[in-house]
PDB file of C-alpha atoms in Angstrom:
ATOM      1  CA  ASN V 465      13.129 -10.018  17.891  1.00 68.00           C
ATOM      2  CA  ALA V 466      15.441 -10.138  14.755  1.00 80.00           C
ATOM      3  CA  GLY V 467      12.684  -9.835  11.909  1.00 94.00           C
ATOM      4  CA  VAL V 468      14.548 -10.685   8.623  1.00 97.00           C
ATOM      5  CA  THR V 469      18.430 -11.445   8.760  1.00 96.00           C
ATOM      6  CA  GLN V 470      20.722 -11.462   5.574  1.00 97.00           C
ATOM      7  CA  THR V 471      24.083 -12.555   5.547  1.00 96.00           C
ATOM      8  CA  PRO V 472      26.630 -11.615   4.464  1.00 96.00           C
ATOM      9  CA  LYS V 473      26.607  -7.807   4.495  1.00 96.00           C
ATOM     10  CA  PHE V 474      29.595  -7.444   2.081  1.00 96.00           C
ATOM     11  CA  ARG V 475      31.100  -9.554  -0.399  1.00 96.00           C
ATOM     12  CA  ILE V 476      33.389  -9.199  -3.322  1.00 97.00           C
ATOM     13  CA  LEU V 477      33.342 -12.271  -5.914  1.00 96.00           C
ATOM     14  CA  LYS V 478      35.526 -12.732  -9.151  1.00 96.00           C
ATOM     15  CA  ILE V 479      33.691 -13.240 -12.415  1.00 97.00           C
ATOM     16  CA  GLY V 480      32.713 -16.818 -12.733  1.00 96.00           C
ATOM     17  CA  GLN V 481      32.297 -17.714  -9.002  1.00 96.00           C
ATOM     18  CA  SER V 482      29.361 -18.736  -7.080  1.00 96.00           C
ATOM     19  CA  MET V 483      27.936 -17.929  -3.943  1.00 96.00           C
ATOM     20  CA  THR V 484      24.847 -18.059  -1.623  1.00 97.00           C
ATOM     21  CA  LEU V 485      23.191 -15.081  -0.109  1.00 98.00           C
ATOM     22  CA  GLN V 486      21.438 -16.242   3.004  1.00 97.00           C
ATOM     23  CA  CYS V 487      18.172 -14.937   4.535  1.00 98.00           C
ATOM     24  CA  THR V 488      16.194 -16.011   7.383  1.00 97.00           C
ATOM     25  CA  GLN V 489      12.960 -14.322   8.922  1.00 97.00           C
ATOM     26  CA  ASP V 490      11.873 -15.127  12.594  1.00 96.00           C
ATOM     27  CA  MET V 491       8.095 -14.148  11.863  1.00 94.00           C
ATOM     28  CA  ASN V 492       6.380 -17.253  10.492  1.00 93.00           C
ATOM     29  CA  HIS V 493       5.732 -15.209   7.267  1.00 93.00           C
ATOM     30  CA  ASN V 494       4.751 -17.375   4.317  1.00 92.00           C
ATOM     31  CA  TYR V 495       5.786 -14.864   1.768  1.00 93.00           C
ATOM     32  CA  MET V 496       9.282 -14.037   0.748  1.00 95.00           C
ATOM     33  CA  TYR V 497      11.200 -12.258  -1.798  1.00 95.00           C
ATOM     34  CA  TRP V 498      14.430 -11.283  -3.077  1.00 97.00           C
ATOM     35  CA  TYR V 499      14.946  -7.737  -4.509  1.00 97.00           C
ATOM     36  CA  ARG V 500      18.213  -6.040  -6.171  1.00 97.00           C
ATOM     37  CA  GLN V 501      18.693  -2.362  -5.917  1.00 96.00           C
ATOM     38  CA  ASP V 502      20.992  -0.733  -8.458  1.00 94.00           C
ATOM     39  CA  PRO V 503      22.027   2.904  -8.312  1.00 85.00           C
ATOM     40  CA  GLY V 504      19.672   4.993 -10.033  1.00 80.00           C
ATOM     41  CA  MET V 505      17.002   2.437 -10.363  1.00 85.00           C
ATOM     42  CA  GLY V 506      14.154   1.259  -8.368  1.00 87.00           C
ATOM     43  CA  LEU V 507      14.020  -1.896  -6.660  1.00 93.00           C
ATOM     44  CA  LYS V 508      13.564  -5.087  -8.744  1.00 94.00           C
ATOM     45  CA  LEU V 509      12.155  -8.290  -7.958  1.00 94.00           C
ATOM     46  CA  ILE V 510      14.255 -11.388  -8.524  1.00 96.00           C
ATOM     47  CA  TYR V 511      12.316 -14.403  -7.205  1.00 96.00           C
ATOM     48  CA  TYR V 512       9.480 -14.941  -4.635  1.00 94.00           C
ATOM     49  CA  SER V 513       8.237 -17.618  -2.754  1.00 94.00           C
ATOM     50  CA  VAL V 514       4.551 -18.110  -1.152  1.00 91.00           C
ATOM     51  CA  GLY V 515       5.466 -21.148   0.890  1.00 92.00           C
ATOM     52  CA  ALA V 516       7.907 -24.122   1.640  1.00 93.00           C
ATOM     53  CA  GLY V 517       8.500 -25.717  -1.421  1.00 93.00           C
ATOM     54  CA  ILE V 518       7.226 -23.003  -3.799  1.00 94.00           C
ATOM     55  CA  THR V 519       9.271 -20.562  -5.629  1.00 95.00           C
ATOM     56  CA  ASP V 520       8.425 -18.287  -8.736  1.00 94.00           C
ATOM     57  CA  LYS V 521      10.274 -15.849 -10.864  1.00 95.00           C
ATOM     58  CA  GLY V 522      10.157 -12.369 -10.583  1.00 93.00           C
ATOM     59  CA  GLU V 523      10.997  -9.398 -13.056  1.00 92.00           C
ATOM     60  CA  VAL V 524      14.823 -10.300 -13.296  1.00 95.00           C
ATOM     61  CA  PRO V 525      15.267 -13.967 -12.349  1.00 96.00           C
ATOM     62  CA  ASN V 526      18.132 -14.749 -15.047  1.00 96.00           C
ATOM     63  CA  GLY V 527      21.431 -15.690 -13.323  1.00 95.00           C
ATOM     64  CA  TYR V 528      19.766 -16.652 -10.013  1.00 97.00           C
ATOM     65  CA  ASN V 529      18.462 -19.633  -8.099  1.00 97.00           C
ATOM     66  CA  VAL V 530      16.455 -20.153  -4.897  1.00 97.00           C
ATOM     67  CA  SER V 531      15.235 -22.611  -2.713  1.00 95.00           C
ATOM     68  CA  ARG V 532      12.504 -22.473  -0.127  1.00 97.00           C
ATOM     69  CA  SER V 533      12.712 -25.802   2.091  1.00 96.00           C
ATOM     70  CA  THR V 534      11.512 -24.339   5.254  1.00 96.00           C
ATOM     71  CA  THR V 535       9.286 -21.193   6.320  1.00 95.00           C
ATOM     72  CA  GLU V 536      12.192 -19.294   7.672  1.00 96.00           C
ATOM     73  CA  ASP V 537      14.824 -19.685   5.297  1.00 97.00           C
ATOM     74  CA  PHE V 538      14.931 -18.528   1.534  1.00 98.00           C
ATOM     75  CA  PRO V 539      18.660 -18.459   0.239  1.00 98.00           C
ATOM     76  CA  LEU V 540      19.472 -16.933  -3.197  1.00 98.00           C
ATOM     77  CA  ARG V 541      22.316 -18.524  -5.251  1.00 97.00           C
ATOM     78  CA  LEU V 542      24.407 -16.986  -7.880  1.00 96.00           C
ATOM     79  CA  GLU V 543      26.073 -19.745 -10.023  1.00 89.00           C
ATOM     80  CA  LEU V 544      28.341 -17.735 -12.524  1.00 94.00           C
ATOM     81  CA  ALA V 545      28.941 -14.445 -11.075  1.00 95.00           C
ATOM     82  CA  ALA V 546      28.885 -11.497 -13.708  1.00 96.00           C
ATOM     83  CA  PRO V 547      29.682  -8.012 -13.305  1.00 96.00           C
ATOM     84  CA  SER V 548      26.116  -7.103 -14.075  1.00 95.00           C
ATOM     85  CA  GLN V 549      24.951  -8.707 -10.904  1.00 97.00           C
ATOM     86  CA  THR V 550      27.018  -6.007  -8.938  1.00 97.00           C
ATOM     87  CA  SER V 551      24.031  -4.567  -6.823  1.00 97.00           C
ATOM     88  CA  VAL V 552      22.694  -4.505  -3.233  1.00 97.00           C
ATOM     89  CA  TYR V 553      20.302  -7.605  -2.326  1.00 98.00           C
ATOM     90  CA  PHE V 554      17.606  -7.437  -0.011  1.00 97.00           C
ATOM     91  CA  CYS V 555      15.562 -10.035   1.160  1.00 98.00           C
ATOM     92  CA  ALA V 556      11.976  -9.284   2.396  1.00 96.00           C
ATOM     93  CA  SER V 557       8.938 -11.118   3.986  1.00 95.00           C
ATOM     94  CA  SER V 558       5.135 -10.714   4.366  1.00 92.00           C
ATOM     95  CA  ASN V 559       2.753 -12.539   6.131  1.00 87.00           C
ATOM     96  CA  ASP V 560       0.288 -13.040   2.834  1.00 77.00           C
ATOM     97  CA  ARG V 561       0.092 -11.669  -0.463  1.00 69.00           C
ATOM     98  CA  ILE V 562       0.512  -7.941  -1.073  1.00 62.00           C
ATOM     99  CA  ARG V 563      -2.711  -6.895  -0.155  1.00 63.00           C
ATOM    100  CA  ALA V 564      -4.183  -3.349   0.685  1.00 57.00           C
ATOM    101  CA  ASN V 565      -2.527  -3.306   4.225  1.00 71.00           C
ATOM    102  CA  GLU V 566       0.068  -5.979   3.945  1.00 82.00           C
ATOM    103  CA  LYS V 567       3.458  -4.778   4.949  1.00 88.00           C
ATOM    104  CA  LEU V 568       6.940  -5.917   3.694  1.00 92.00           C
ATOM    105  CA  PHE V 569       9.603  -6.360   6.228  1.00 95.00           C
ATOM    106  CA  PHE V 570      13.089  -5.989   4.801  1.00 97.00           C
ATOM    107  CA  GLY V 571      16.582  -7.129   5.802  1.00 97.00           C
ATOM    108  CA  SER V 572      19.593  -4.593   6.218  1.00 95.00           C
ATOM    109  CA  GLY V 573      20.914  -6.097   2.608  1.00 96.00           C
ATOM    110  CA  THR V 574      24.040  -7.683   1.276  1.00 97.00           C
ATOM    111  CA  GLN V 575      25.921  -5.524  -1.102  1.00 96.00           C
ATOM    112  CA  LEU V 576      27.974  -7.460  -3.827  1.00 97.00           C
ATOM    113  CA  SER V 577      30.664  -6.558  -5.962  1.00 96.00           C
ATOM    114  CA  VAL V 578      31.542  -8.740  -9.089  1.00 96.00           C
ATOM    115  CA  LEU V 579      34.970  -7.984 -10.217  1.00 94.00           C
TER     116      LEU V 579
ATOM    117  CA  LYS J1316       3.916   1.681 -19.006  1.00 79.00           C
ATOM    118  CA  ASN J1317       3.655   1.546 -15.396  1.00 82.00           C
ATOM    119  CA  GLN J1318       5.785   4.044 -13.625  1.00 90.00           C
ATOM    120  CA  VAL J1319       6.370   6.109 -10.590  1.00 95.00           C
ATOM    121  CA  GLU J1320       8.413   9.256 -10.673  1.00 96.00           C
ATOM    122  CA  GLN J1321       9.223  11.194  -7.468  1.00 97.00           C
ATOM    123  CA  SER J1322      10.459  14.596  -7.034  1.00 96.00           C
ATOM    124  CA  PRO J1323      12.519  16.533  -6.097  1.00 96.00           C
ATOM    125  CA  GLN J1324      15.430  13.847  -6.749  1.00 96.00           C
ATOM    126  CA  SER J1325      17.017  15.297  -3.646  1.00 97.00           C
ATOM    127  CA  LEU J1326      16.311  17.861  -0.998  1.00 97.00           C
ATOM    128  CA  ILE J1327      18.383  19.663   1.921  1.00 98.00           C
ATOM    129  CA  ILE J1328      16.408  21.035   4.803  1.00 97.00           C
ATOM    130  CA  LEU J1329      17.364  22.400   8.086  1.00 97.00           C
ATOM    131  CA  GLU J1330      16.343  20.737  11.185  1.00 97.00           C
ATOM    132  CA  GLY J1331      12.879  21.549  12.666  1.00 97.00           C
ATOM    133  CA  LYS J1332      11.508  22.804   9.340  1.00 97.00           C
ATOM    134  CA  ASN J1333       8.774  20.994   7.347  1.00 98.00           C
ATOM    135  CA  CYS J1334       8.974  19.581   3.793  1.00 98.00           C
ATOM    136  CA  THR J1335       6.781  17.696   1.292  1.00 98.00           C
ATOM    137  CA  LEU J1336       8.074  15.133  -1.346  1.00 98.00           C
ATOM    138  CA  GLN J1337       5.699  14.198  -4.600  1.00 98.00           C
ATOM    139  CA  CYS J1338       5.010  10.969  -6.175  1.00 98.00           C
ATOM    140  CA  ASN J1339       3.161  10.857  -9.495  1.00 97.00           C
ATOM    141  CA  TYR J1340       2.579   7.390 -10.993  1.00 96.00           C
ATOM    142  CA  THR J1341       0.883   6.077 -14.111  1.00 94.00           C
ATOM    143  CA  VAL J1342      -0.120   2.659 -12.975  1.00 86.00           C
ATOM    144  CA  SER J1343      -3.078   0.502 -13.866  1.00 84.00           C
ATOM    145  CA  PRO J1344      -4.999  -0.922 -12.317  1.00 85.00           C
ATOM    146  CA  PHE J1345      -4.130   0.844  -9.062  1.00 86.00           C
ATOM    147  CA  SER J1346      -4.467  -1.233  -5.757  1.00 85.00           C
ATOM    148  CA  ASN J1347      -2.508   0.654  -3.063  1.00 89.00           C
ATOM    149  CA  LEU J1348       0.174   3.350  -2.544  1.00 93.00           C
ATOM    150  CA  ARG J1349       3.090   2.956  -0.005  1.00 94.00           C
ATOM    151  CA  TRP J1350       5.899   5.168   1.210  1.00 97.00           C
ATOM    152  CA  TYR J1351       9.178   3.497   2.555  1.00 97.00           C
ATOM    153  CA  LYS J1352      12.033   5.178   4.290  1.00 97.00           C
ATOM    154  CA  GLN J1353      15.543   3.686   3.632  1.00 96.00           C
ATOM    155  CA  ASP J1354      18.064   4.817   5.812  1.00 95.00           C
ATOM    156  CA  THR J1355      22.033   4.573   4.218  1.00 92.00           C
ATOM    157  CA  GLY J1356      22.902   0.864   4.269  1.00 89.00           C
ATOM    158  CA  ARG J1357      19.575  -0.398   5.409  1.00 93.00           C
ATOM    159  CA  GLY J1358      16.428  -2.098   3.964  1.00 94.00           C
ATOM    160  CA  PRO J1359      13.462   0.074   3.187  1.00 96.00           C
ATOM    161  CA  VAL J1360      10.902   0.292   6.310  1.00 96.00           C
ATOM    162  CA  SER J1361       7.260   0.718   5.609  1.00 94.00           C
ATOM    163  CA  LEU J1362       5.684   4.162   6.884  1.00 96.00           C
ATOM    164  CA  THR J1363       2.043   4.255   5.108  1.00 94.00           C
ATOM    165  CA  ILE J1364       0.047   2.243   3.014  1.00 92.00           C
ATOM    166  CA  MET J1365      -3.035   3.773   1.145  1.00 91.00           C
ATOM    167  CA  THR J1366      -6.018   2.130  -0.700  1.00 88.00           C
ATOM    168  CA  PHE J1367      -7.933   4.021  -3.594  1.00 83.00           C
ATOM    169  CA  SER J1368     -10.584   5.302  -0.963  1.00 87.00           C
ATOM    170  CA  GLU J1369      -8.119   6.690   1.642  1.00 89.00           C
ATOM    171  CA  ASN J1370      -6.760  10.273   0.789  1.00 91.00           C
ATOM    172  CA  THR J1371      -4.889  10.861   4.132  1.00 96.00           C
ATOM    173  CA  LYS J1372      -2.864   8.760   6.338  1.00 95.00           C
ATOM    174  CA  SER J1373      -0.633   9.650   9.156  1.00 95.00           C
ATOM    175  CA  ASN J1374       2.278   8.075  10.851  1.00 95.00           C
ATOM    176  CA  GLY J1375       3.604  10.414  13.453  1.00 96.00           C
ATOM    177  CA  ARG J1376       5.369  13.381  11.996  1.00 97.00           C
ATOM    178  CA  TYR J1377       4.703  11.951   8.506  1.00 98.00           C
ATOM    179  CA  THR J1378       1.652  12.286   6.715  1.00 98.00           C
ATOM    180  CA  ALA J1379       0.764  11.037   3.197  1.00 97.00           C
ATOM    181  CA  THR J1380      -1.808  12.033   0.906  1.00 97.00           C
ATOM    182  CA  LEU J1381      -3.243  10.493  -2.155  1.00 96.00           C
ATOM    183  CA  ASP J1382      -5.435  12.064  -4.969  1.00 94.00           C
ATOM    184  CA  ALA J1383      -6.486   8.799  -6.914  1.00 90.00           C
ATOM    185  CA  ASP J1384      -7.903  11.125  -9.742  1.00 91.00           C
ATOM    186  CA  THR J1385      -4.670  12.980 -10.348  1.00 94.00           C
ATOM    187  CA  LYS J1386      -2.836   9.897  -9.879  1.00 94.00           C
ATOM    188  CA  GLN J1387      -0.527  12.020  -7.211  1.00 96.00           C
ATOM    189  CA  SER J1388       0.631  11.463  -3.806  1.00 97.00           C
ATOM    190  CA  SER J1389       2.663  13.416  -1.529  1.00 98.00           C
ATOM    191  CA  LEU J1390       4.690  13.032   1.937  1.00 98.00           C
ATOM    192  CA  HIS J1391       4.835  15.375   4.295  1.00 98.00           C
ATOM    193  CA  ILE J1392       7.497  15.538   6.983  1.00 98.00           C
ATOM    194  CA  THR J1393       6.600  17.872  10.016  1.00 98.00           C
ATOM    195  CA  ALA J1394       9.274  19.511  12.375  1.00 97.00           C
ATOM    196  CA  SER J1395      12.355  17.500  10.805  1.00 97.00           C
ATOM    197  CA  GLN J1396      14.912  15.611  12.877  1.00 97.00           C
ATOM    198  CA  LEU J1397      18.170  14.669  11.930  1.00 97.00           C
ATOM    199  CA  SER J1398      17.367  11.245  11.836  1.00 97.00           C
ATOM    200  CA  ASP J1399      14.727  11.936   8.944  1.00 98.00           C
ATOM    201  CA  SER J1400      17.767  12.067   6.742  1.00 98.00           C
ATOM    202  CA  ALA J1401      17.087   8.733   4.334  1.00 97.00           C
ATOM    203  CA  SER J1402      15.753   8.015   1.240  1.00 97.00           C
ATOM    204  CA  TYR J1403      11.902   7.980   0.795  1.00 98.00           C
ATOM    205  CA  ILE J1404      10.449   5.626  -1.841  1.00 97.00           C
ATOM    206  CA  CYS J1405       7.023   5.867  -3.417  1.00 97.00           C
ATOM    207  CA  VAL J1406       5.647   2.357  -4.096  1.00 95.00           C
ATOM    208  CA  VAL J1407       2.489   1.683  -6.135  1.00 93.00           C
ATOM    209  CA  SER J1408       0.971  -1.551  -6.057  1.00 88.00           C
ATOM    210  CA  ALA J1409      -0.537  -2.732  -9.517  1.00 82.00           C
ATOM    211  CA  GLY J1410      -3.107  -5.339 -10.799  1.00 74.00           C
ATOM    212  CA  ASN J1411      -4.526  -8.320  -9.390  1.00 65.00           C
ATOM    213  CA  ASN J1412      -1.399  -9.849  -8.629  1.00 63.00           C
ATOM    214  CA  ARG J1413      -0.219  -6.871  -6.657  1.00 64.00           C
ATOM    215  CA  LYS J1414       3.062  -6.052  -8.680  1.00 79.00           C
ATOM    216  CA  LEU J1415       5.111  -3.475  -6.984  1.00 89.00           C
ATOM    217  CA  ILE J1416       6.232  -0.532  -8.988  1.00 91.00           C
ATOM    218  CA  TRP J1417       9.101   1.278  -7.113  1.00 94.00           C
ATOM    219  CA  GLY J1418      10.013   4.660  -7.347  1.00 95.00           C
ATOM    220  CA  LEU J1419      13.684   6.178  -7.436  1.00 95.00           C
ATOM    221  CA  GLY J1420      13.271   7.909  -4.153  1.00 96.00           C
ATOM    222  CA  THR J1421      13.992  11.410  -2.786  1.00 97.00           C
ATOM    223  CA  SER J1422      17.087  11.506  -0.849  1.00 96.00           C
ATOM    224  CA  LEU J1423      16.471  13.984   2.040  1.00 98.00           C
ATOM    225  CA  ALA J1424      19.304  15.775   4.233  1.00 98.00           C
ATOM    226  CA  VAL J1425      18.352  17.452   7.259  1.00 98.00           C
ATOM    227  CA  ASN J1426      21.131  19.665   8.526  1.00 97.00           C
ATOM    228  CA  PRO J1427      21.581  20.995  11.944  1.00 96.00           C
TER     229      PRO J1427
END
């Protein structure tokens, strides 16, 4: 079973370019999340979704957009890439809200460099 | 301010030895505490999740403890293996909206 799948694994962008990071999960999870992980920093939540058609901002949403047209897919869009968006991006999913024993399942990440 | 601090920042041990990683938090209101293992180039994988009323939880050779009074947690790894080389991240869930506060992790290297 694949779990959470992210593509691409690596990408280099020029300043001002746009791209979409893909995320799909096959666990029929309602909740999906996008995090970024910078060196020396804890994971930061960018956006999350509680179900198809519903998305909400996390801690660091500026410069990003998301959509959730299906339960399985939760793409992250960068419209005008900036060097500050150089990071490792992780998509995650959970069956329900982060309750007492609700696990988060993560993808393998996308390493993005903006030059 | 909600914070999660981990120590040591990095640790090197020999295969077969035990080790203990520490996590101190100042998060209120506390909901639960999680330990994740993150291999290089991979996403975090959940090891344990503990609520306020649980003070010990095991997952194979990993044992987590929680002292909610002192706001401290530890992750003990028994009989370490080379595959234990990874970053171990402490995460505290805060408040009614269960916001996750992530620590910076302890980087563990297990050498043969």
